[in-house]
């Protein structure tokens, strides 16, 4: 197909003749069919060879770039905010069109938990850590596919997500928006999310690149990260996502990396992202995160609103001073245009369509169900049945008011903004959904601050469900992993009078549970999104068997976590110098090294059935440095309900040279089994998961030697063991 309506015979140039020659027969017929009308046009517009969709995005970008003036190129190096009501298409970032060249407007919106364009309502999905907790790539894919579809419907070309900075420390305020503490799991889950978003021809954005692991002084501080940790931990999820999903966008982060700003950092943006990882998209800043026009030379494509560093006079001055060249501008603009062509921005309009509300709700429900993690289930208290729970006491505001937070006014305010603060179209609640599901049983409700009423109801009930929440939001780090004092007191009071007390937690990050022994069940829903009520009811009653597993270790108490000195977090000068002196030792790697027992280990989660792992086998027991390892094993459902087990395969690299963790996640596979069923699965461990970063060579290296392979249900429960030799 070619775009012809705007062309006239008067403007037929040599390149147009060339374009015609390159057209298919059908294309020429189409061209001729348009000719009479075009010949008569009085308002002639120039020929636009870049509108020929038979060309590759790269060829189209080249042709357009050649036709651009310097000012038009500079126009493409920065975006602006769209203020509500200002333009027809709402968005969080916007590059205005260049009508004389047919360059369309470029509309960008948040975010990781659903479209947030500052104006419209959209489906609100659970906090993204829930997607990772599914250990099932079809879940982040689903979220991406539906959010991408809604983005297209709302006229957005680019979504700012997935966000997947590693959880270095549970106090990092945006942990709820990310995918946990492991580079491999994070990278694979982000890749699935990108594929979902981009299946709609909406550009996905990997953010925030890189080492952006706290909120304190996030715009100014320097993350001082040893090179090995930077590459092996913090950049690796981006590397995996790029290799697996070819994302169109990367958002460079606010923070400095080793003293150089994230959006002007040649090492992270050029040496690593483009040259080593092979990123083919365009880099836009966080809002705002550019500090010099020479950021363009160092790998930045687009400055988003807006420090104004890429205004034309500044760029001209930098070129005149010999600090950068016009070619730097050309290179960056070509990359941006290539992405715009690749995703069809020149070939579509921004027509706004209605969102499919029901589809979004059903997707949000499935994601909440699959991400939920059952943490305790003593005496098989769950699932509930209407036979044994004739009276159910539902207690706590989050069951009814999904905006309920801990009562801290700052946080209550904070919950209303941030890039994941999508405004839901439809919002259910647990109390209504439980009441519906428990038909025939009596369901009572008491608010969080009505302890006396809650105790009275719980005393009379067969089951007490206590809902507690722990909120977090962009721009704030967390202060503690403890629930509020009042929520803890409520759990204590209720559990004293009701033996079957189940705690349901709405949270985006780990929770300490000094009260754990007092209750029979704990169901962690994360922040469950617009369909959280239906999801929680289906899980509590066993319509859905919980299969989520923790993508982040739950510490035993405040302070039991890596990077726990002031100089490490929030850093010297209250965040000006954040010293990653712990190196690669974060998450479960750190707990193993310290020999510490957390409350719940990485990968942990229960089910209403049980699983047995057996018959481990290597398809080949040795291979070369670039050979993937294939491991097979059998998983059996030993219980009486259908269920899914997240099989986890960990690698222990040879202890030669640099220190290496005892176990690191190398592969995983969600296995679905009927009661009594067995399945033999074969998984592949990519050689990247065997490698260690080598500072001198600036690359990952696989050492020859004996590798340990552990298979099981969480990092601390790996009953199967094999060894493999790399020659
Ligand atoms: C956040 C980004 C977000 C951007 C646009 C920034 O403050 O860090 O995650 O995409 O704003 O809303």
mmCIF file with all atom_site columns, C-alpha atoms in Angstrom, residues 307-492:
data_model
loop_
_atom_site.group_PDB
_atom_site.id
_atom_site.type_symbol
_atom_site.label_atom_id
_atom_site.label_alt_id
_atom_site.label_comp_id
_atom_site.label_asym_id
_atom_site.label_entity_id
_atom_site.label_seq_id
_atom_site.pdbx_PDB_ins_code
_atom_site.Cartn_x
_atom_site.Cartn_y
_atom_site.Cartn_z
_atom_site.occupancy
_atom_site.B_iso_or_equiv
_atom_site.pdbx_formal_charge
_atom_site.auth_seq_id
_atom_site.auth_comp_id
_atom_site.auth_asym_id
_atom_site.auth_atom_id
_atom_site.pdbx_PDB_model_num
ATOM 1   C CA . UNK A 1 307 ? 14.576  20.872  31.216 1.00 0.00 ? 307 UNK A CA 1
ATOM 2   C CA . UNK A 1 308 ? 14.946  22.478  27.798 1.00 0.00 ? 308 UNK A CA 1
ATOM 3   C CA . UNK A 1 309 ? 18.462  21.145  27.215 1.00 0.00 ? 309 UNK A CA 1
ATOM 4   C CA . UNK A 1 310 ? 17.682  20.158  23.637 1.00 0.00 ? 310 UNK A CA 1
ATOM 5   C CA . UNK A 1 311 ? 16.360  23.538  22.517 1.00 0.00 ? 311 UNK A CA 1
ATOM 6   C CA . UNK A 1 312 ? 17.827  24.634  19.214 1.00 0.00 ? 312 UNK A CA 1
ATOM 7   C CA . UNK A 1 313 ? 20.115  27.417  20.516 1.00 0.00 ? 313 UNK A CA 1
ATOM 8   C CA . UNK A 1 314 ? 21.705  25.017  23.010 1.00 0.00 ? 314 UNK A CA 1
ATOM 9   C CA . UNK A 1 315 ? 22.265  22.343  20.383 1.00 0.00 ? 315 UNK A CA 1
ATOM 10  C CA . UNK A 1 316 ? 23.696  24.878  17.942 1.00 0.00 ? 316 UNK A CA 1
ATOM 11  C CA . UNK A 1 317 ? 26.018  26.214  20.634 1.00 0.00 ? 317 UNK A CA 1
ATOM 12  C CA . UNK A 1 318 ? 27.224  22.718  21.530 1.00 0.00 ? 318 UNK A CA 1
ATOM 13  C CA . UNK A 1 319 ? 27.937  21.994  17.866 1.00 0.00 ? 319 UNK A CA 1
ATOM 14  C CA . UNK A 1 320 ? 29.729  25.322  17.425 1.00 0.00 ? 320 UNK A CA 1
ATOM 15  C CA . UNK A 1 321 ? 31.863  24.561  20.471 1.00 0.00 ? 321 UNK A CA 1
ATOM 16  C CA . UNK A 1 322 ? 32.839  21.196  18.961 1.00 0.00 ? 322 UNK A CA 1
ATOM 17  C CA . UNK A 1 323 ? 31.152  19.249  21.769 1.00 0.00 ? 323 UNK A CA 1
ATOM 18  C CA . UNK A 1 324 ? 28.930  17.360  19.350 1.00 0.00 ? 324 UNK A CA 1
ATOM 19  C CA . UNK A 1 325 ? 28.188  17.250  15.649 1.00 0.00 ? 325 UNK A CA 1
ATOM 20  C CA . UNK A 1 326 ? 25.169  17.572  13.413 1.00 0.00 ? 326 UNK A CA 1
ATOM 21  C CA . UNK A 1 327 ? 25.636  13.881  12.662 1.00 0.00 ? 327 UNK A CA 1
ATOM 22  C CA . UNK A 1 328 ? 24.916  13.096  16.328 1.00 0.00 ? 328 UNK A CA 1
ATOM 23  C CA . UNK A 1 329 ? 21.562  14.806  15.898 1.00 0.00 ? 329 UNK A CA 1
ATOM 24  C CA . UNK A 1 330 ? 20.940  12.967  12.616 1.00 0.00 ? 330 UNK A CA 1
ATOM 25  C CA . UNK A 1 331 ? 21.767  9.591   14.158 1.00 0.00 ? 331 UNK A CA 1
ATOM 26  C CA . UNK A 1 332 ? 19.422  10.074  17.082 1.00 0.00 ? 332 UNK A CA 1
ATOM 27  C CA . UNK A 1 333 ? 16.556  11.462  15.008 1.00 0.00 ? 333 UNK A CA 1
ATOM 28  C CA . UNK A 1 334 ? 16.904  8.625   12.500 1.00 0.00 ? 334 UNK A CA 1
ATOM 29  C CA . UNK A 1 335 ? 16.555  6.115   15.364 1.00 0.00 ? 335 UNK A CA 1
ATOM 30  C CA . UNK A 1 336 ? 13.398  7.816   16.640 1.00 0.00 ? 336 UNK A CA 1
ATOM 31  C CA . UNK A 1 337 ? 11.843  8.047   13.191 1.00 0.00 ? 337 UNK A CA 1
ATOM 32  C CA . UNK A 1 338 ? 12.662  4.397   12.514 1.00 0.00 ? 338 UNK A CA 1
ATOM 33  C CA . UNK A 1 339 ? 10.666  3.400   15.587 1.00 0.00 ? 339 UNK A CA 1
ATOM 34  C CA . UNK A 1 340 ? 7.784   5.649   14.549 1.00 0.00 ? 340 UNK A CA 1
ATOM 35  C CA . UNK A 1 341 ? 7.706   4.012   11.126 1.00 0.00 ? 341 UNK A CA 1
ATOM 36  C CA . UNK A 1 342 ? 8.143   0.522   12.576 1.00 0.00 ? 342 UNK A CA 1
ATOM 37  C CA . UNK A 1 343 ? 5.085   0.935   14.770 1.00 0.00 ? 343 UNK A CA 1
ATOM 38  C CA . UNK A 1 344 ? 2.975   2.432   12.000 1.00 0.00 ? 344 UNK A CA 1
ATOM 39  C CA . UNK A 1 345 ? 2.591   5.934   13.454 1.00 0.00 ? 345 UNK A CA 1
ATOM 40  C CA . UNK A 1 346 ? 2.767   7.518   9.999  1.00 0.00 ? 346 UNK A CA 1
ATOM 41  C CA . UNK A 1 347 ? 0.205   5.131   8.614  1.00 0.00 ? 347 UNK A CA 1
ATOM 42  C CA . UNK A 1 348 ? -2.650  5.519   11.089 1.00 0.00 ? 348 UNK A CA 1
ATOM 43  C CA . UNK A 1 349 ? -4.753  8.192   12.639 1.00 0.00 ? 349 UNK A CA 1
ATOM 44  C CA . UNK A 1 350 ? -5.383  8.891   16.318 1.00 0.00 ? 350 UNK A CA 1
ATOM 45  C CA . UNK A 1 351 ? -9.057  8.114   16.150 1.00 0.00 ? 351 UNK A CA 1
ATOM 46  C CA . UNK A 1 352 ? -10.320 7.478   19.665 1.00 0.00 ? 352 UNK A CA 1
ATOM 47  C CA . UNK A 1 353 ? -12.465 4.389   20.191 1.00 0.00 ? 353 UNK A CA 1
ATOM 48  C CA . UNK A 1 354 ? -14.321 3.119   23.244 1.00 0.00 ? 354 UNK A CA 1
ATOM 49  C CA . UNK A 1 355 ? -12.510 0.771   25.610 1.00 0.00 ? 355 UNK A CA 1
ATOM 50  C CA . UNK A 1 356 ? -13.836 -2.742  26.058 1.00 0.00 ? 356 UNK A CA 1
ATOM 51  C CA . UNK A 1 357 ? -14.547 -2.425  29.777 1.00 0.00 ? 357 UNK A CA 1
ATOM 52  C CA . UNK A 1 358 ? -15.601 -6.012  30.377 1.00 0.00 ? 358 UNK A CA 1
ATOM 53  C CA . UNK A 1 359 ? -12.545 -7.407  28.653 1.00 0.00 ? 359 UNK A CA 1
ATOM 54  C CA . UNK A 1 360 ? -10.292 -5.203  30.774 1.00 0.00 ? 360 UNK A CA 1
ATOM 55  C CA . UNK A 1 361 ? -12.076 -6.262  33.945 1.00 0.00 ? 361 UNK A CA 1
ATOM 56  C CA . UNK A 1 362 ? -11.801 -9.968  33.116 1.00 0.00 ? 362 UNK A CA 1
ATOM 57  C CA . UNK A 1 363 ? -8.098  -9.587  32.311 1.00 0.00 ? 363 UNK A CA 1
ATOM 58  C CA . UNK A 1 364 ? -7.498  -7.663  35.554 1.00 0.00 ? 364 UNK A CA 1
ATOM 59  C CA . UNK A 1 365 ? -9.290  -10.438 37.464 1.00 0.00 ? 365 UNK A CA 1
ATOM 60  C CA . UNK A 1 366 ? -7.236  -13.206 35.901 1.00 0.00 ? 366 UNK A CA 1
ATOM 61  C CA . UNK A 1 367 ? -3.993  -11.334 36.594 1.00 0.00 ? 367 UNK A CA 1
ATOM 62  C CA . UNK A 1 368 ? -4.987  -10.739 40.234 1.00 0.00 ? 368 UNK A CA 1
ATOM 63  C CA . UNK A 1 369 ? -5.886  -14.427 40.608 1.00 0.00 ? 369 UNK A CA 1
ATOM 64  C CA . UNK A 1 370 ? -2.647  -15.675 39.066 1.00 0.00 ? 370 UNK A CA 1
ATOM 65  C CA . UNK A 1 371 ? -0.430  -13.248 40.945 1.00 0.00 ? 371 UNK A CA 1
ATOM 66  C CA . UNK A 1 372 ? -1.882  -13.836 44.418 1.00 0.00 ? 372 UNK A CA 1
ATOM 67  C CA . UNK A 1 373 ? 0.380   -15.758 46.794 1.00 0.00 ? 373 UNK A CA 1
ATOM 68  C CA . UNK A 1 374 ? -0.959  -18.013 49.530 1.00 0.00 ? 374 UNK A CA 1
ATOM 69  C CA . UNK A 1 375 ? 1.570   -17.670 52.345 1.00 0.00 ? 375 UNK A CA 1
ATOM 70  C CA . UNK A 1 376 ? 0.001   -19.686 55.135 1.00 0.00 ? 376 UNK A CA 1
ATOM 71  C CA . UNK A 1 377 ? -2.777  -22.251 55.295 1.00 0.00 ? 377 UNK A CA 1
ATOM 72  C CA . UNK A 1 378 ? -2.758  -24.084 58.631 1.00 0.00 ? 378 UNK A CA 1
ATOM 73  C CA . UNK A 1 379 ? -5.248  -26.921 59.088 1.00 0.00 ? 379 UNK A CA 1
ATOM 74  C CA . UNK A 1 380 ? -6.400  -26.368 55.514 1.00 0.00 ? 380 UNK A CA 1
ATOM 75  C CA . UNK A 1 381 ? -8.367  -23.373 56.728 1.00 0.00 ? 381 UNK A CA 1
ATOM 76  C CA . UNK A 1 382 ? -8.675  -22.430 53.074 1.00 0.00 ? 382 UNK A CA 1
ATOM 77  C CA . UNK A 1 383 ? -10.439 -22.826 50.775 1.00 0.00 ? 383 UNK A CA 1
ATOM 78  C CA . UNK A 1 384 ? -13.621 -21.775 52.523 1.00 0.00 ? 384 UNK A CA 1
ATOM 79  C CA . UNK A 1 385 ? -16.830 -23.649 51.973 1.00 0.00 ? 385 UNK A CA 1
ATOM 80  C CA . UNK A 1 386 ? -20.303 -22.376 52.677 1.00 0.00 ? 386 UNK A CA 1
ATOM 81  C CA . UNK A 1 387 ? -20.874 -25.622 54.620 1.00 0.00 ? 387 UNK A CA 1
ATOM 82  C CA . UNK A 1 388 ? -18.155 -24.935 57.194 1.00 0.00 ? 388 UNK A CA 1
ATOM 83  C CA . UNK A 1 389 ? -18.360 -21.127 57.073 1.00 0.00 ? 389 UNK A CA 1
ATOM 84  C CA . UNK A 1 390 ? -22.009 -20.399 57.760 1.00 0.00 ? 390 UNK A CA 1
ATOM 85  C CA . UNK A 1 391 ? -21.060 -17.041 59.235 1.00 0.00 ? 391 UNK A CA 1
ATOM 86  C CA . UNK A 1 392 ? -18.171 -15.020 57.853 1.00 0.00 ? 392 UNK A CA 1
ATOM 87  C CA . UNK A 1 393 ? -16.906 -11.867 59.536 1.00 0.00 ? 393 UNK A CA 1
ATOM 88  C CA . UNK A 1 394 ? -15.296 -9.572  56.974 1.00 0.00 ? 394 UNK A CA 1
ATOM 89  C CA . UNK A 1 395 ? -13.190 -6.984  58.770 1.00 0.00 ? 395 UNK A CA 1
ATOM 90  C CA . UNK A 1 396 ? -11.141 -4.025  57.588 1.00 0.00 ? 396 UNK A CA 1
ATOM 91  C CA . UNK A 1 397 ? -11.597 -1.078  55.216 1.00 0.00 ? 397 UNK A CA 1
ATOM 92  C CA . UNK A 1 398 ? -9.651  -2.529  52.270 1.00 0.00 ? 398 UNK A CA 1
ATOM 93  C CA . UNK A 1 399 ? -12.422 -5.131  51.889 1.00 0.00 ? 399 UNK A CA 1
ATOM 94  C CA . UNK A 1 400 ? -14.832 -2.370  51.026 1.00 0.00 ? 400 UNK A CA 1
ATOM 95  C CA . UNK A 1 401 ? -12.909 0.717   50.102 1.00 0.00 ? 401 UNK A CA 1
ATOM 96  C CA . UNK A 1 402 ? -10.128 -0.274  47.746 1.00 0.00 ? 402 UNK A CA 1
ATOM 97  C CA . UNK A 1 403 ? -8.459  3.092   48.163 1.00 0.00 ? 403 UNK A CA 1
ATOM 98  C CA . UNK A 1 404 ? -8.088  2.355   51.861 1.00 0.00 ? 404 UNK A CA 1
ATOM 99  C CA . UNK A 1 405 ? -4.581  2.985   53.039 1.00 0.00 ? 405 UNK A CA 1
ATOM 100 C CA . UNK A 1 406 ? -2.865  2.866   56.333 1.00 0.00 ? 406 UNK A CA 1
ATOM 101 C CA . UNK A 1 407 ? -4.252  6.155   57.529 1.00 0.00 ? 407 UNK A CA 1
ATOM 102 C CA . UNK A 1 408 ? -1.081  8.095   56.851 1.00 0.00 ? 408 UNK A CA 1
ATOM 103 C CA . UNK A 1 409 ? -2.270  11.331  55.200 1.00 0.00 ? 409 UNK A CA 1
ATOM 104 C CA . UNK A 1 410 ? 0.854   11.729  53.082 1.00 0.00 ? 410 UNK A CA 1
ATOM 105 C CA . UNK A 1 411 ? 0.469   8.270   51.693 1.00 0.00 ? 411 UNK A CA 1
ATOM 106 C CA . UNK A 1 412 ? -3.238  8.644   51.188 1.00 0.00 ? 412 UNK A CA 1
ATOM 107 C CA . UNK A 1 413 ? -2.378  11.617  49.035 1.00 0.00 ? 413 UNK A CA 1
ATOM 108 C CA . UNK A 1 414 ? 0.507   9.840   47.361 1.00 0.00 ? 414 UNK A CA 1
ATOM 109 C CA . UNK A 1 415 ? -1.735  7.009   46.267 1.00 0.00 ? 415 UNK A CA 1
ATOM 110 C CA . UNK A 1 416 ? -3.501  9.403   43.966 1.00 0.00 ? 416 UNK A CA 1
ATOM 111 C CA . UNK A 1 417 ? -0.529  10.025  41.740 1.00 0.00 ? 417 UNK A CA 1
ATOM 112 C CA . UNK A 1 418 ? 2.452   8.348   40.212 1.00 0.00 ? 418 UNK A CA 1
ATOM 113 C CA . UNK A 1 419 ? 2.765   6.694   36.870 1.00 0.00 ? 419 UNK A CA 1
ATOM 114 C CA . UNK A 1 420 ? 0.870   3.584   37.989 1.00 0.00 ? 420 UNK A CA 1
ATOM 115 C CA . UNK A 1 421 ? -2.085  5.539   39.366 1.00 0.00 ? 421 UNK A CA 1
ATOM 116 C CA . UNK A 1 422 ? -4.492  4.544   36.604 1.00 0.00 ? 422 UNK A CA 1
ATOM 117 C CA . UNK A 1 423 ? -8.034  5.732   37.233 1.00 0.00 ? 423 UNK A CA 1
ATOM 118 C CA . UNK A 1 424 ? -10.206 2.627   37.071 1.00 0.00 ? 424 UNK A CA 1
ATOM 119 C CA . UNK A 1 425 ? -13.288 2.514   34.874 1.00 0.00 ? 425 UNK A CA 1
ATOM 120 C CA . UNK A 1 426 ? -14.895 -0.070  37.075 1.00 0.00 ? 426 UNK A CA 1
ATOM 121 C CA . UNK A 1 427 ? -13.916 -1.065  40.586 1.00 0.00 ? 427 UNK A CA 1
ATOM 122 C CA . UNK A 1 428 ? -15.294 -3.984  42.552 1.00 0.00 ? 428 UNK A CA 1
ATOM 123 C CA . UNK A 1 429 ? -14.726 -4.772  46.220 1.00 0.00 ? 429 UNK A CA 1
ATOM 124 C CA . UNK A 1 430 ? -14.117 -7.890  48.242 1.00 0.00 ? 430 UNK A CA 1
ATOM 125 C CA . UNK A 1 431 ? -17.050 -7.490  50.633 1.00 0.00 ? 431 UNK A CA 1
ATOM 126 C CA . UNK A 1 432 ? -19.620 -7.441  47.822 1.00 0.00 ? 432 UNK A CA 1
ATOM 127 C CA . UNK A 1 433 ? -17.933 -10.287 45.945 1.00 0.00 ? 433 UNK A CA 1
ATOM 128 C CA . UNK A 1 434 ? -17.557 -12.480 49.033 1.00 0.00 ? 434 UNK A CA 1
ATOM 129 C CA . UNK A 1 435 ? -21.180 -11.839 49.955 1.00 0.00 ? 435 UNK A CA 1
ATOM 130 C CA . UNK A 1 436 ? -22.210 -12.881 46.436 1.00 0.00 ? 436 UNK A CA 1
ATOM 131 C CA . UNK A 1 437 ? -20.031 -16.000 46.475 1.00 0.00 ? 437 UNK A CA 1
ATOM 132 C CA . UNK A 1 438 ? -20.992 -17.059 50.008 1.00 0.00 ? 438 UNK A CA 1
ATOM 133 C CA . UNK A 1 439 ? -24.679 -17.218 49.149 1.00 0.00 ? 439 UNK A CA 1
ATOM 134 C CA . UNK A 1 440 ? -26.496 -18.942 51.991 1.00 0.00 ? 440 UNK A CA 1
ATOM 135 C CA . UNK A 1 441 ? -23.882 -17.894 54.556 1.00 0.00 ? 441 UNK A CA 1
ATOM 136 C CA . UNK A 1 442 ? -24.176 -14.824 56.722 1.00 0.00 ? 442 UNK A CA 1
ATOM 137 C CA . UNK A 1 443 ? -21.556 -12.172 55.969 1.00 0.00 ? 443 UNK A CA 1
ATOM 138 C CA . UNK A 1 444 ? -20.944 -9.303  58.396 1.00 0.00 ? 444 UNK A CA 1
ATOM 139 C CA . UNK A 1 445 ? -18.702 -6.277  57.998 1.00 0.00 ? 445 UNK A CA 1
ATOM 140 C CA . UNK A 1 446 ? -16.771 -4.086  60.423 1.00 0.00 ? 446 UNK A CA 1
ATOM 141 C CA . UNK A 1 447 ? -14.444 -1.247  59.525 1.00 0.00 ? 447 UNK A CA 1
ATOM 142 C CA . UNK A 1 448 ? -10.762 -1.227  60.530 1.00 0.00 ? 448 UNK A CA 1
ATOM 143 C CA . UNK A 1 449 ? -11.280 1.280   63.329 1.00 0.00 ? 449 UNK A CA 1
ATOM 144 C CA . UNK A 1 450 ? -14.229 -0.618  64.839 1.00 0.00 ? 450 UNK A CA 1
ATOM 145 C CA . UNK A 1 451 ? -12.186 -3.092  66.889 1.00 0.00 ? 451 UNK A CA 1
ATOM 146 C CA . UNK A 1 452 ? -14.969 -3.760  69.400 1.00 0.00 ? 452 UNK A CA 1
ATOM 147 C CA . UNK A 1 453 ? -17.487 -4.468  66.645 1.00 0.00 ? 453 UNK A CA 1
ATOM 148 C CA . UNK A 1 454 ? -14.961 -6.594  64.752 1.00 0.00 ? 454 UNK A CA 1
ATOM 149 C CA . UNK A 1 455 ? -14.256 -8.704  67.837 1.00 0.00 ? 455 UNK A CA 1
ATOM 150 C CA . UNK A 1 456 ? -17.972 -9.157  68.510 1.00 0.00 ? 456 UNK A CA 1
ATOM 151 C CA . UNK A 1 457 ? -18.599 -10.253 64.893 1.00 0.00 ? 457 UNK A CA 1
ATOM 152 C CA . UNK A 1 458 ? -15.541 -12.523 64.806 1.00 0.00 ? 458 UNK A CA 1
ATOM 153 C CA . UNK A 1 459 ? -16.606 -14.224 68.052 1.00 0.00 ? 459 UNK A CA 1
ATOM 154 C CA . UNK A 1 460 ? -19.869 -15.322 66.447 1.00 0.00 ? 460 UNK A CA 1
ATOM 155 C CA . UNK A 1 461 ? -18.380 -16.239 63.061 1.00 0.00 ? 461 UNK A CA 1
ATOM 156 C CA . UNK A 1 462 ? -16.988 -19.535 61.771 1.00 0.00 ? 462 UNK A CA 1
ATOM 157 C CA . UNK A 1 463 ? -14.350 -17.623 59.835 1.00 0.00 ? 463 UNK A CA 1
ATOM 158 C CA . UNK A 1 464 ? -12.866 -14.153 60.249 1.00 0.00 ? 464 UNK A CA 1
ATOM 159 C CA . UNK A 1 465 ? -11.311 -12.472 57.229 1.00 0.00 ? 465 UNK A CA 1
ATOM 160 C CA . UNK A 1 466 ? -9.149  -9.513  58.224 1.00 0.00 ? 466 UNK A CA 1
ATOM 161 C CA . UNK A 1 467 ? -8.206  -7.195  55.351 1.00 0.00 ? 467 UNK A CA 1
ATOM 162 C CA . UNK A 1 468 ? -5.119  -5.054  55.839 1.00 0.00 ? 468 UNK A CA 1
ATOM 163 C CA . UNK A 1 469 ? -3.281  -2.785  53.437 1.00 0.00 ? 469 UNK A CA 1
ATOM 164 C CA . UNK A 1 470 ? 0.147   -1.314  53.154 1.00 0.00 ? 470 UNK A CA 1
ATOM 165 C CA . UNK A 1 471 ? 0.391   1.382   50.550 1.00 0.00 ? 471 UNK A CA 1
ATOM 166 C CA . UNK A 1 472 ? 3.263   2.719   48.534 1.00 0.00 ? 472 UNK A CA 1
ATOM 167 C CA . UNK A 1 473 ? 3.589   5.296   45.795 1.00 0.00 ? 473 UNK A CA 1
ATOM 168 C CA . UNK A 1 474 ? 6.030   6.865   43.407 1.00 0.00 ? 474 UNK A CA 1
ATOM 169 C CA . UNK A 1 475 ? 8.293   9.548   44.863 1.00 0.00 ? 475 UNK A CA 1
ATOM 170 C CA . UNK A 1 476 ? 8.274   8.090   48.391 1.00 0.00 ? 476 UNK A CA 1
ATOM 171 C CA . UNK A 1 477 ? 10.414  5.341   49.794 1.00 0.00 ? 477 UNK A CA 1
ATOM 172 C CA . UNK A 1 478 ? 8.820   3.046   52.341 1.00 0.00 ? 478 UNK A CA 1
ATOM 173 C CA . UNK A 1 479 ? 9.631   3.547   55.995 1.00 0.00 ? 479 UNK A CA 1
ATOM 174 C CA . UNK A 1 480 ? 8.963   0.087   57.304 1.00 0.00 ? 480 UNK A CA 1
ATOM 175 C CA . UNK A 1 481 ? 7.663   -3.299  56.218 1.00 0.00 ? 481 UNK A CA 1
ATOM 176 C CA . UNK A 1 482 ? 5.467   -3.527  59.303 1.00 0.00 ? 482 UNK A CA 1
ATOM 177 C CA . UNK A 1 483 ? 1.749   -3.038  59.000 1.00 0.00 ? 483 UNK A CA 1
ATOM 178 C CA . UNK A 1 484 ? 0.342   -0.052  60.848 1.00 0.00 ? 484 UNK A CA 1
ATOM 179 C CA . UNK A 1 485 ? 0.088   -0.537  64.612 1.00 0.00 ? 485 UNK A CA 1
ATOM 180 C CA . UNK A 1 486 ? -3.694  -0.412  64.369 1.00 0.00 ? 486 UNK A CA 1
ATOM 181 C CA . UNK A 1 487 ? -3.844  -3.151  61.705 1.00 0.00 ? 487 UNK A CA 1
ATOM 182 C CA . UNK A 1 488 ? -1.557  -5.348  63.830 1.00 0.00 ? 488 UNK A CA 1
ATOM 183 C CA . UNK A 1 489 ? -3.707  -4.739  66.900 1.00 0.00 ? 489 UNK A CA 1
ATOM 184 C CA . UNK A 1 490 ? -6.799  -5.590  64.879 1.00 0.00 ? 490 UNK A CA 1
ATOM 185 C CA . UNK A 1 491 ? -5.282  -8.921  63.783 1.00 0.00 ? 491 UNK A CA 1
ATOM 186 C CA . UNK A 1 492 ? -4.303  -9.668  67.398 1.00 0.00 ? 492 UNK A CA 1
#
